[in-house]
């Protein structure tokens, strides 16, 4: 099937599948007629007062329903067949969006139509009183397996087997027949300000292929991480996903393909797709190779070994320790791969890297994607723009004598200051302590207090010490965090700022709201559904969003700059936010580009420009620029800023 891109999109497009479903549903003549009759009778009954007093907003909604009444029977069954067993809210919203643009309006009309037609191809399962459950839709008809599979695949199109259309506007790039917008999210994220379309096009030019040694095996579901009450359904969903995976991987075979890329509102980059995706789990990362192999240089062989060591679990060791480990054990790894794979921290990634290494010994070339990740990216970039040299050293921007692990440094200091705490137990496990503190740190700089309080408790001495250590170890970053938080204005609906590449970060203030939908048409009497949806509304509750949005816009800018610098040298990049994948031959070029951008962030007034664009009165106290420090960043050849 995956012979030409147009054919792929045609067969998996919603329009084509709707036609297939329509053809199938047309065999259900009596069912469609009954649905039509019920909807028509409902419209009459409403106007004649059967459901009580009429009111203007519902009059207007049902006037729109009337315009679509001929198509609604198919829309009803199509929505039910597409989503399968799910909540009334989900199916009602899907159905209602065929009629209305506003999501709350859509949910109201959709839920009423479904209530009116209950029993015709599906049934609504009413929750028991006080159970905390919600209304569910249970389909009573099934569609042929091949159409069902196409329906599921249409939700996440595979990568393109031809080069994606270049973005020249926000709405004309990517797939051939399926149109997307260059910015992810709902209508609130759309704007008329400039964004960096050039980088999206650079990424779409990069071609990939699948590693059959990975895709021939199925992904694995970790049931232990799932609530026991949800495991049965999770396993059923996973089994369905495995069938779809197998279909996509078989059809894709060894063909080269390209991803379609989009931005989020901050400027972070995302590849489209589910079954094959750069930003997927370890299984999906391990299956990806560059389509074009490169003849290995001496540098390339070195970085293939470091890549192996990283996936095995030595990513916190020095460069030399990693190389020595692989040099000492590579023969055993190649002779007894299963033994080594089973002991690796990342078994699938290690397996893929080992297979690539073995193939390189035969061909002298490599298609491996070697990924180097920024060390504690958020605090790292915040410390650089704040010119906090002590923190820059702790976060590996300055100095190369050792590979600092910021999470370990903080965990050790917190533990040393609270050794007598009962939190650690009688036999402290430092690996576990570090793991828990890492989870806390990863959210703290983005204004979340949940993880720290979950581990240390609320208003405890240990929590206070944790924050004291962060304030001491990353003084600049914590000061920046407070400064950004102080810029919040409860009345504002949108915050926007411009990055140095003229890309606009456009962040509407989005609040989650629960609206009460009364469904008078429900069997058994009037029912109430709590509908959770997003609205563009300011307020104190969303205050914490501004800091992470600004910091993520900075790491997004770093990503775009690195991609551009390397593209000018003919080097392909496979990015995941603060993780950069390149050919092993190009790891040093990647590291140099990253250093150059860090030096730029240190040198320029980028953060001041962002803050004053948000609020012209914003003031940020930070040290003066030092040429010596800037050069130290640029010349830190052996540092562990990305490793």
Coordinates of C-alpha atoms in Angstrom, one line a residue:
X1 CA 0.0 0.0 0.0
X2 CA 2.8 2.4 0.9
X3 CA 3.9 2.8 -2.7
X4 CA 3.2 6.5 -3.3
X5 CA 2.5 9.2 -0.8
X6 CA -0.7 10.2 -2.4
X7 CA -2.0 6.6 -2.2
X8 CA -1.0 6.4 1.4
X9 CA -2.9 9.5 2.3
X10 CA -5.9 8.7 0.1
X11 CA -6.3 5.3 1.8
X12 CA -5.8 6.7 5.3
X13 CA -7.5 10.1 4.9
X14 CA -10.6 10.8 7.0
X15 CA -12.5 11.7 3.8
X16 CA -11.7 8.4 2.1
X17 CA -12.4 6.3 5.2
X18 CA -15.7 8.2 5.7
X19 CA -16.6 7.1 2.2
X20 CA -15.7 3.5 3.1
X21 CA -17.7 3.7 6.3
X22 CA -20.5 5.4 4.6
X23 CA -20.6 2.6 2.0
X24 CA -20.8 0.1 4.8
X25 CA -23.3 2.0 6.8
X26 CA -25.5 2.4 3.8
X27 CA -26.2 -1.3 4.2
X28 CA -27.8 -0.4 7.5
X29 CA -30.7 1.4 5.8
X30 CA -33.2 0.7 8.6
X31 CA -30.9 1.9 11.3
X32 CA -30.0 5.2 9.4
X33 CA -33.7 5.8 8.7
X34 CA -34.6 5.3 12.4
X35 CA -31.8 7.7 13.5
X36 CA -33.0 10.3 11.0
X37 CA -36.6 10.0 12.2
X38 CA -35.7 10.3 15.8
X39 CA -33.6 13.5 15.2
X40 CA -36.4 15.0 13.1
X41 CA -39.0 14.2 15.8
X42 CA -36.7 15.6 18.5
X43 CA -36.4 18.9 16.7
X44 CA -40.2 19.1 16.5
X45 CA -40.7 18.0 20.1
X46 CA -38.2 20.7 21.3
X47 CA -40.0 23.5 19.5
X48 CA -43.4 22.3 20.8
X49 CA -42.3 22.3 24.4
X50 CA -42.1 18.6 25.0
X51 CA -38.7 19.1 26.8
X52 CA -40.0 22.2 28.6
X53 CA -39.4 25.8 28.0
X54 CA -37.3 26.8 24.9
X55 CA -34.5 29.2 25.1
X56 CA -32.5 31.3 22.6
X57 CA -29.1 29.7 22.8
X58 CA -30.5 26.2 22.2
X59 CA -32.8 27.6 19.5
X60 CA -29.6 28.8 17.7
X61 CA -27.8 25.5 18.2
X62 CA -30.7 23.4 16.9
X63 CA -31.0 25.7 13.9
X64 CA -27.5 24.5 13.0
X65 CA -28.4 20.9 13.7
X66 CA -31.3 21.3 11.3
X67 CA -29.0 22.4 8.5
X68 CA -27.0 19.1 8.8
X69 CA -29.9 16.8 9.6
X70 CA -29.6 14.8 6.3
X71 CA -26.0 13.8 7.1
X72 CA -26.4 13.4 10.9
X73 CA -27.3 9.7 10.9
X74 CA -24.0 8.8 9.3
X75 CA -22.1 11.2 11.5
X76 CA -23.7 9.6 14.6
X77 CA -22.7 6.0 13.6
X78 CA -19.3 7.2 12.2
X79 CA -18.4 8.8 15.5
X80 CA -19.5 5.8 17.5
X81 CA -17.6 3.4 15.2
X82 CA -14.5 5.6 15.2
X83 CA -14.1 6.0 18.9
X84 CA -15.5 2.6 20.0
X85 CA -16.3 2.2 23.7
X86 CA -15.6 5.5 25.4
X87 CA -17.1 8.3 27.4
X88 CA -20.2 10.1 26.3
X89 CA -18.2 13.3 26.4
X90 CA -15.7 12.1 23.8
X91 CA -18.3 10.8 21.3
X92 CA -20.5 13.8 21.8
X93 CA -17.7 16.2 21.2
X94 CA -16.6 14.3 18.1
X95 CA -20.1 14.3 16.7
X96 CA -20.9 17.9 17.7
X97 CA -17.8 19.3 15.9
X98 CA -19.3 18.3 12.6
X99 CA -21.9 20.9 13.3
X100 CA -20.3 23.6 15.5
X101 CA -16.8 25.1 15.8
X102 CA -17.1 25.9 19.6
X103 CA -16.2 22.8 21.6
X104 CA -18.7 23.4 24.4
X105 CA -21.5 24.0 21.9
X106 CA -20.5 20.9 20.1
X107 CA -20.6 18.8 23.3
X108 CA -24.1 20.1 24.1
X109 CA -25.6 19.3 20.7
X110 CA -23.7 16.0 20.4
X111 CA -24.8 14.7 23.8
X112 CA -28.4 15.6 23.1
X113 CA -28.4 13.8 19.7
X114 CA -26.8 10.8 21.2
X115 CA -29.4 10.7 24.0
X116 CA -32.2 11.0 21.4
X117 CA -30.8 8.1 19.3
X118 CA -29.8 5.9 22.3
X119 CA -30.3 2.2 21.3
X120 CA -29.8 2.7 17.6
X121 CA -26.4 1.2 16.9
X122 CA -25.1 1.9 20.4
X123 CA -26.3 2.3 24.0
X124 CA -25.5 4.9 26.6
X125 CA -24.5 3.3 29.9
X126 CA -25.6 5.4 32.8
X127 CA -23.3 5.5 35.8
X128 CA -24.5 4.3 39.2
X129 CA -25.4 7.1 41.6
X130 CA -22.4 8.5 43.6
X131 CA -20.0 6.1 41.9
X132 CA -17.9 8.9 40.5
X133 CA -18.1 7.3 37.0
X134 CA -19.4 9.1 33.9
X135 CA -21.7 8.2 31.1
X136 CA -20.3 5.8 28.5
X137 CA -21.0 4.9 24.9
X138 CA -21.1 1.1 24.1
X139 CA -21.3 0.4 20.4
X140 CA -23.8 -2.2 19.3
X141 CA -22.6 -2.5 15.7
X142 CA -19.2 -3.3 14.4
X143 CA -17.5 -2.4 11.1
X144 CA -15.2 -4.7 9.1
X145 CA -11.7 -5.2 10.6
X146 CA -9.9 -3.6 7.6
X147 CA -12.0 -0.5 7.8
X148 CA -11.5 -0.3 11.6
X149 CA -7.8 -0.6 11.2
X150 CA -7.8 2.2 8.6
X151 CA -9.9 4.3 11.0
X152 CA -7.4 3.9 13.7
X153 CA -4.4 4.6 11.4
X154 CA -6.1 7.7 10.1
X155 CA -5.8 9.3 13.5
X156 CA -2.0 9.2 13.2
X157 CA -0.7 9.2 9.7
X158 CA 2.6 7.4 9.2
X159 CA 5.7 9.4 8.0
X160 CA 5.8 10.4 4.4
X161 CA 7.4 8.1 1.7
X162 CA 8.2 11.3 -0.3
X163 CA 9.7 14.6 0.8
X164 CA 7.0 16.6 2.7
X165 CA 5.7 19.8 1.2
X166 CA 7.8 22.8 2.3
X167 CA 6.2 25.3 4.7
X168 CA 6.0 28.7 3.0
X169 CA 3.1 29.7 5.2
X170 CA 1.7 28.3 8.4
X171 CA -0.9 26.3 6.6
X172 CA 0.6 24.8 3.4
X173 CA 3.3 22.4 4.4
X174 CA 3.6 18.8 5.3
X175 CA 1.3 16.1 3.9
X176 CA 0.1 16.1 0.3
X177 CA -3.7 15.7 0.9
X178 CA -4.0 16.1 4.7
X179 CA -3.7 19.7 5.7
X180 CA -2.1 20.8 8.9
X181 CA -1.2 24.0 10.7
X182 CA 2.4 24.6 11.5
X183 CA 1.6 25.2 15.2
X184 CA 0.1 22.4 17.3
X185 CA -2.9 22.9 19.6
X186 CA -6.4 24.3 19.3
X187 CA -7.6 27.5 17.7
X188 CA -6.2 29.6 20.5
X189 CA -2.6 29.0 19.4
X190 CA -3.2 30.4 15.9
X191 CA -1.7 33.8 15.2
X192 CA -0.4 36.1 12.4
X193 CA 3.1 36.7 13.8
X194 CA 6.3 35.2 12.2
X195 CA 7.6 31.8 13.0
X196 CA 10.8 30.0 11.8
X197 CA 9.4 27.9 9.0
X198 CA 12.9 27.4 7.6
X199 CA 13.9 25.0 10.4
X200 CA 10.7 22.8 9.9
X201 CA 11.7 22.5 6.2
X202 CA 15.3 21.6 7.1
X203 CA 14.1 18.8 9.4
X204 CA 11.6 17.5 6.8
X205 CA 14.5 17.1 4.3
X206 CA 16.1 14.5 6.6
X207 CA 15.3 10.9 5.5
X208 CA 15.1 7.9 7.9
X209 CA 14.6 4.1 7.6
X210 CA 13.4 1.4 10.1
X211 CA 15.8 -1.0 11.8
X212 CA 14.2 -4.3 11.1
X213 CA 16.1 -6.0 14.0
X214 CA 13.9 -3.8 16.3
X215 CA 10.6 -3.7 14.4
X216 CA 10.5 -7.5 13.9
X217 CA 9.8 -7.7 17.7
X218 CA 6.7 -6.2 19.4
X219 CA 6.8 -3.4 21.9
X220 CA 6.1 -4.4 25.5
X221 CA 3.5 -3.0 27.9
X222 CA 4.5 -2.4 31.5
X223 CA 1.3 -3.4 33.2
X224 CA 2.8 -2.9 36.7
X225 CA 2.8 0.9 36.0
X226 CA -0.9 0.9 35.3
X227 CA -3.8 1.1 37.9
X228 CA -5.0 -2.5 38.3
X229 CA -8.6 -1.4 37.6
X230 CA -7.5 -0.2 34.1
X231 CA -5.2 -3.0 33.2
X232 CA -7.7 -5.1 31.2
X233 CA -8.7 -2.2 29.0
X234 CA -5.1 -1.0 28.7
X235 CA -4.0 -4.5 27.5
X236 CA -6.8 -4.6 25.0
X237 CA -5.9 -1.2 23.6
X238 CA -2.2 -2.2 23.5
X239 CA -3.0 -5.4 21.6
X240 CA -4.9 -3.3 19.0
X241 CA -2.0 -0.9 18.8
X242 CA 0.4 -3.9 18.2
X243 CA -1.6 -5.0 15.2
X244 CA -1.5 -1.4 13.8
X245 CA 2.2 -1.2 14.5
X246 CA 2.8 -4.5 12.6
X247 CA 0.8 -3.3 9.7
X248 CA 2.7 0.0 9.4
X249 CA 6.1 -1.5 9.9
X250 CA 5.4 -4.2 7.3
X251 CA 4.1 -1.7 4.8
X252 CA 7.0 0.7 5.4
X253 CA 9.6 -2.1 5.1
X254 CA 13.1 -0.7 4.3
X255 CA 11.7 2.4 2.4
X256 CA 13.3 5.7 3.2
X257 CA 10.8 8.1 4.7
X258 CA 10.5 11.7 6.1
X259 CA 8.7 13.1 9.1
X260 CA 6.4 16.1 9.0
X261 CA 7.3 18.6 11.7
X262 CA 5.3 21.2 13.6
X263 CA 5.9 23.6 16.5
X264 CA 4.1 24.0 19.8
X265 CA 3.2 27.5 21.0
X266 CA 6.6 28.0 22.6
X267 CA 8.5 26.9 19.5
X268 CA 9.4 23.4 20.5
X269 CA 9.6 20.9 17.6
X270 CA 7.5 17.8 17.2
X271 CA 7.4 15.1 14.6
X272 CA 4.0 13.9 13.5
X273 CA 2.9 10.3 13.9
X274 CA 2.4 7.6 16.6
X275 CA 3.5 4.2 15.2
X276 CA 6.8 5.8 14.1
X277 CA 7.9 8.9 15.9
X278 CA 11.2 10.5 16.9
X279 CA 9.8 11.4 20.3
X280 CA 8.4 8.0 21.2
X281 CA 9.5 5.5 23.8
X282 CA 12.8 3.6 23.7
X283 CA 11.2 1.1 21.3
X284 CA 10.4 3.8 18.8
X285 CA 13.7 5.6 19.2
X286 CA 15.6 2.3 18.7
X287 CA 13.9 1.5 15.4
X288 CA 15.1 4.7 13.7
X289 CA 18.2 5.0 11.5
X290 CA 19.3 7.7 9.1
X291 CA 18.5 6.5 5.6
X292 CA 21.9 7.7 4.3
X293 CA 24.8 5.9 5.9
X294 CA 28.2 7.7 6.1
X295 CA 31.7 6.4 5.8
X296 CA 33.0 6.3 9.3
X297 CA 35.9 8.6 10.3
X298 CA 38.2 8.0 13.3
X299 CA 35.9 10.4 15.2
X300 CA 32.9 8.4 14.1
X301 CA 34.2 5.2 15.5
X302 CA 34.9 7.0 18.8
X303 CA 31.4 8.2 19.1
X304 CA 29.9 4.9 18.1
X305 CA 31.6 3.5 21.2
X306 CA 30.5 6.3 23.4
X307 CA 26.9 5.7 22.1
X308 CA 27.1 2.1 23.1
X309 CA 28.5 3.0 26.6
X310 CA 25.7 5.6 27.1
X311 CA 22.9 3.1 26.4
X312 CA 24.6 0.5 28.5
X313 CA 24.5 2.8 31.5
X314 CA 27.7 4.8 31.6
X315 CA 26.3 8.2 30.6
X316 CA 27.5 9.7 33.8
X317 CA 31.1 8.5 33.4
X318 CA 33.9 10.5 31.8
X319 CA 34.5 10.2 28.1
X320 CA 37.6 8.1 28.6
X321 CA 35.9 5.8 31.1
X322 CA 33.2 5.1 28.5
X323 CA 35.7 4.4 25.7
X324 CA 37.9 2.2 27.9
X325 CA 34.8 0.2 29.0
X326 CA 33.8 -0.5 25.4
X327 CA 37.3 -1.2 24.2
X328 CA 37.7 -3.7 27.0
X329 CA 34.4 -5.5 26.4
X330 CA 33.4 -5.0 22.7
X331 CA 34.6 -8.5 21.7
X332 CA 32.5 -10.1 24.4
X333 CA 29.5 -7.9 23.4
X334 CA 29.7 -9.0 19.8
X335 CA 30.2 -12.6 20.7
X336 CA 27.5 -12.7 23.5
X337 CA 25.1 -9.9 22.6
X338 CA 22.0 -11.2 24.5
X339 CA 23.9 -11.4 27.7
X340 CA 25.0 -7.7 27.4
X341 CA 21.7 -6.5 26.1
X342 CA 19.9 -8.0 29.1
X343 CA 22.2 -6.0 31.5
X344 CA 22.0 -2.7 29.7
X345 CA 20.1 0.3 31.2
X346 CA 18.4 0.8 27.8
X347 CA 18.3 -2.7 26.3
X348 CA 16.6 -1.8 23.0
X349 CA 18.7 1.2 22.3
X350 CA 21.9 -0.8 23.3
X351 CA 20.8 -3.6 21.0
X352 CA 20.2 -1.2 18.1
X353 CA 23.6 0.5 18.7
X354 CA 25.4 -2.9 18.9
X355 CA 23.8 -4.1 15.7
X356 CA 24.9 -0.9 14.0
X357 CA 28.4 -1.2 15.3
X358 CA 28.6 -4.8 14.1
X359 CA 27.4 -3.7 10.6
X360 CA 29.9 -0.9 10.6
X361 CA 32.7 -3.4 11.1
X362 CA 31.6 -5.0 7.8
X363 CA 30.7 -1.9 5.7
X364 CA 32.9 0.8 7.2
X365 CA 29.8 3.0 7.2
X366 CA 27.1 3.9 9.7
X367 CA 23.5 5.0 9.7
X368 CA 23.3 5.2 13.5
X369 CA 21.7 8.2 15.1
X370 CA 23.9 9.1 18.1
X371 CA 22.0 11.2 20.6
X372 CA 23.6 13.6 23.0
X373 CA 21.4 15.1 25.7
X374 CA 21.8 18.4 27.5
X375 CA 22.6 17.9 31.2
X376 CA 19.6 19.3 33.2
X377 CA 18.6 21.5 30.4
X378 CA 16.2 23.9 32.2
X379 CA 18.4 25.0 35.0
X380 CA 21.4 24.9 32.7
X381 CA 20.0 27.5 30.2
X382 CA 18.5 29.6 33.0
X383 CA 21.9 29.7 34.7
X384 CA 23.6 30.7 31.4
X385 CA 21.3 33.6 30.6
X386 CA 21.7 34.8 34.2
X387 CA 25.5 34.5 33.9
X388 CA 25.7 32.5 37.1
X389 CA 29.2 31.0 36.8
X390 CA 29.0 28.8 39.8
X391 CA 25.9 27.1 38.6
X392 CA 27.3 27.0 35.0
X393 CA 30.1 24.9 36.4
X394 CA 27.8 22.6 38.3
X395 CA 25.8 22.1 35.1
X396 CA 28.9 21.3 33.0
X397 CA 28.8 24.5 30.9
X398 CA 32.2 25.5 32.4
X399 CA 34.9 23.0 33.3
X400 CA 35.7 19.6 31.9
X401 CA 37.6 17.8 34.7
X402 CA 34.6 15.7 35.7
X403 CA 31.1 14.9 34.5
X404 CA 28.9 16.6 37.2
X405 CA 25.5 15.1 37.8
X406 CA 23.4 17.9 39.2
X407 CA 20.8 15.6 40.6
X408 CA 23.5 13.7 42.6
X409 CA 25.0 17.0 43.8
X410 CA 21.7 18.2 45.1
X411 CA 20.7 14.8 46.6
X412 CA 24.1 14.5 48.4
X413 CA 23.8 18.0 49.9
X414 CA 20.2 17.6 51.0
X415 CA 21.0 14.3 52.6
X416 CA 24.1 15.6 54.3
X417 CA 22.1 18.5 55.9
X418 CA 19.3 16.2 57.1
X419 CA 21.0 12.9 58.0
X420 CA 19.0 12.5 61.1
X421 CA 15.7 12.7 59.2
X422 CA 13.4 9.7 59.4
X423 CA 12.7 10.2 55.7
X424 CA 15.8 8.3 54.8
X425 CA 15.0 5.2 56.9
X426 CA 17.5 3.1 58.8
X427 CA 19.4 1.9 55.8
X428 CA 19.4 4.8 53.2
X429 CA 19.5 3.8 49.6
X430 CA 21.2 6.7 47.9
X431 CA 20.3 5.6 44.4
X432 CA 16.6 5.7 45.4
X433 CA 17.2 9.1 47.1
X434 CA 18.7 10.5 44.0
X435 CA 15.9 9.2 41.8
X436 CA 13.2 10.8 44.0
X437 CA 15.1 14.1 44.2
X438 CA 15.6 14.1 40.4
X439 CA 11.9 13.8 39.9
X440 CA 11.4 16.8 42.2
X441 CA 14.1 18.9 40.5
X442 CA 12.7 18.2 37.0
X443 CA 9.5 20.1 37.9
X444 CA 10.7 22.7 40.5
X445 CA 12.2 25.2 38.1
X446 CA 8.8 25.1 36.2
X447 CA 6.9 26.2 39.3
X448 CA 5.5 22.8 40.3
X449 CA 5.4 22.0 44.0
X450 CA 3.6 18.7 43.8
X451 CA 6.7 16.4 43.3
X452 CA 8.8 18.0 46.0
X453 CA 5.9 17.9 48.5
X454 CA 5.1 14.3 47.5
X455 CA 8.5 13.2 48.5
X456 CA 9.6 15.6 51.3
X457 CA 6.1 16.3 52.7
X458 CA 4.4 19.7 53.0
X459 CA 6.0 22.4 55.2
X460 CA 8.7 20.0 56.4
X461 CA 12.3 20.7 57.4
X462 CA 13.5 18.4 54.6
X463 CA 11.5 20.4 52.0
X464 CA 12.9 23.7 53.3
X465 CA 16.4 22.3 53.0
X466 CA 15.7 21.1 49.5
X467 CA 14.7 24.6 48.4
X468 CA 17.7 26.2 50.3
X469 CA 20.1 23.9 48.4
X470 CA 18.5 24.8 45.0
X471 CA 18.7 28.5 45.9
X472 CA 22.4 28.1 46.7
X473 CA 23.4 25.9 43.8
X474 CA 21.4 27.7 41.1
X475 CA 21.1 31.3 42.5
X476 CA 20.6 32.8 39.1
X477 CA 18.0 30.4 37.9
X478 CA 15.9 30.7 41.0
X479 CA 16.1 34.5 40.8
X480 CA 15.0 34.4 37.1
X481 CA 12.1 32.1 38.1
X482 CA 10.9 34.6 40.7
X483 CA 11.3 37.5 38.3
X484 CA 9.2 35.8 35.7
X485 CA 6.5 34.9 38.2
X486 CA 6.3 38.5 39.3
X487 CA 5.5 39.6 35.7
X488 CA 2.2 37.7 35.8
X489 CA -1.0 39.8 35.2
X490 CA -4.3 38.1 36.0
X491 CA -6.1 40.1 33.4
X492 CA -3.9 39.1 30.4
X493 CA -5.2 36.6 27.9
X494 CA -2.0 36.1 25.9
X495 CA 1.7 36.4 26.5
X496 CA 4.0 36.6 23.5
X497 CA 7.7 37.3 22.9
X498 CA 10.2 37.1 20.0
X499 CA 13.3 35.0 19.9
X500 CA 16.5 36.2 18.1
X501 CA 15.6 34.2 15.0
X502 CA 12.3 36.2 14.8
X503 CA 10.3 33.2 15.9
X504 CA 7.2 34.3 17.9
X505 CA 6.4 32.4 21.1
X506 CA 2.6 32.9 21.4
X507 CA 1.1 31.6 24.6
X508 CA -2.6 32.1 25.3
X509 CA -3.6 31.7 29.0
X510 CA -5.6 28.5 28.9
X511 CA -7.7 27.5 31.9
X512 CA -9.4 24.1 32.3
X513 CA -13.1 24.6 33.1
X514 CA -15.8 22.2 34.0
X515 CA -19.2 23.1 32.5
X516 CA -22.5 21.5 33.6
X517 CA -24.4 20.1 30.6
X518 CA -28.0 19.3 31.2
X519 CA -29.4 16.6 28.9
X520 CA -33.2 16.6 29.1
X521 CA -33.4 14.0 26.3
X522 CA -31.7 11.2 28.2
X523 CA -33.6 8.0 28.8
X524 CA -34.7 7.7 32.4
X525 CA -35.0 11.4 32.9
X526 CA -32.8 14.5 32.7
X527 CA -29.1 13.8 33.2
X528 CA -26.2 16.1 34.0
X529 CA -22.8 15.7 32.4
X530 CA -19.7 17.5 33.7
X531 CA -17.9 18.6 30.6
X532 CA -14.2 19.4 31.0
X533 CA -12.8 21.8 28.4
X534 CA -10.3 24.6 27.8
X535 CA -11.0 28.3 27.6
X536 CA -8.8 31.4 27.0
X537 CA -9.1 33.1 30.4
X538 CA -6.6 34.8 32.7
X539 CA -6.3 34.2 36.4
X540 CA -4.0 33.4 39.3
X541 CA -4.3 29.7 38.9
X542 CA -2.4 29.8 35.6
X543 CA 0.4 32.0 37.0
X544 CA 2.9 29.2 37.1
X545 CA 2.7 28.6 33.4
X546 CA 4.7 31.7 32.3
X547 CA 8.1 30.5 33.6
X548 CA 8.1 27.1 32.0
X549 CA 6.8 28.6 28.7
X550 CA 9.7 31.1 28.6
X551 CA 12.3 28.5 29.5
X552 CA 11.0 26.1 27.0
X553 CA 11.0 28.8 24.4
X554 CA 14.7 29.2 25.2
X555 CA 15.5 25.5 24.7
X556 CA 13.5 25.6 21.6
X557 CA 15.6 28.5 20.3
X558 CA 18.7 26.6 21.1
X559 CA 17.4 23.6 19.2
X560 CA 16.6 25.7 16.1
X561 CA 20.0 27.5 16.2
X562 CA 21.9 24.2 16.5
X563 CA 19.8 22.7 13.6
X564 CA 20.5 25.8 11.4
X565 CA 24.3 25.9 12.2
X566 CA 24.7 22.2 11.4
X567 CA 22.5 22.4 8.3
X568 CA 24.8 25.0 6.9
X569 CA 27.5 22.4 7.1
X570 CA 25.4 19.7 5.4
X571 CA 24.8 17.9 8.7
X572 CA 21.4 16.3 9.4
X573 CA 19.9 16.5 12.9
X574 CA 17.2 14.4 14.6
X575 CA 16.0 16.5 17.6
X576 CA 14.0 15.8 20.7
X577 CA 13.9 19.2 22.4
X578 CA 17.2 19.2 24.4
X579 CA 18.5 16.0 22.8
X580 CA 20.3 16.1 19.5
X581 CA 20.7 13.1 17.2
X582 CA 23.5 13.2 14.5
X583 CA 25.7 10.8 12.6
X584 CA 28.6 9.6 14.8
X585 CA 30.9 11.5 12.4
X586 CA 29.3 14.8 13.4
X587 CA 29.2 14.6 17.2
X588 CA 32.0 17.1 17.6
X589 CA 30.4 19.5 15.2
X590 CA 27.2 19.2 17.2
X591 CA 29.0 19.9 20.5
X592 CA 30.7 22.9 18.9
X593 CA 27.4 24.3 17.7
X594 CA 25.8 23.8 21.1
X595 CA 28.8 25.6 22.8
X596 CA 28.4 28.5 20.3
X597 CA 24.7 28.9 21.2
X598 CA 25.4 28.7 25.0
X599 CA 28.0 31.4 24.5
X600 CA 25.5 33.5 22.6
X601 CA 22.9 33.1 25.4
X602 CA 25.6 34.2 27.9
X603 CA 26.7 37.1 25.9
X604 CA 23.5 38.6 24.5
X605 CA 20.6 40.3 26.3
X606 CA 18.1 37.7 25.0
X607 CA 16.5 37.1 28.4
X608 CA 16.2 40.9 29.1
X609 CA 14.6 41.4 25.6
X610 CA 12.0 38.7 26.3
X611 CA 11.1 40.0 29.7
X612 CA 10.8 43.6 28.6
X613 CA 8.7 42.6 25.6
X614 CA 6.3 41.0 28.1
X615 CA 6.5 44.0 30.5
X616 CA 8.5 47.1 29.5
X617 CA 9.1 47.8 33.2
X618 CA 10.7 44.4 33.9
X619 CA 14.1 44.6 35.6
X620 CA 16.6 41.7 35.8
X621 CA 19.6 42.0 38.0
X622 CA 22.5 39.8 36.7
X623 CA 26.3 40.1 36.5
X624 CA 28.1 41.9 33.7
X625 CA 29.2 40.0 30.6
X626 CA 32.8 38.7 30.8
X627 CA 34.7 38.0 27.6
X628 CA 36.8 35.4 29.5
X629 CA 33.8 33.4 30.6
X630 CA 32.3 33.6 27.1
X631 CA 35.5 32.2 25.6
X632 CA 35.7 29.5 28.3
X633 CA 32.2 28.3 27.2
X634 CA 33.1 28.3 23.5
X635 CA 36.4 26.5 24.1
X636 CA 35.1 23.9 26.5
X637 CA 36.0 21.1 24.1
X638 CA 35.8 18.2 26.5
X639 CA 33.0 19.4 28.7
X640 CA 29.8 17.5 29.5
X641 CA 27.2 20.1 28.7
X642 CA 25.7 17.6 26.3
X643 CA 26.7 14.0 26.7

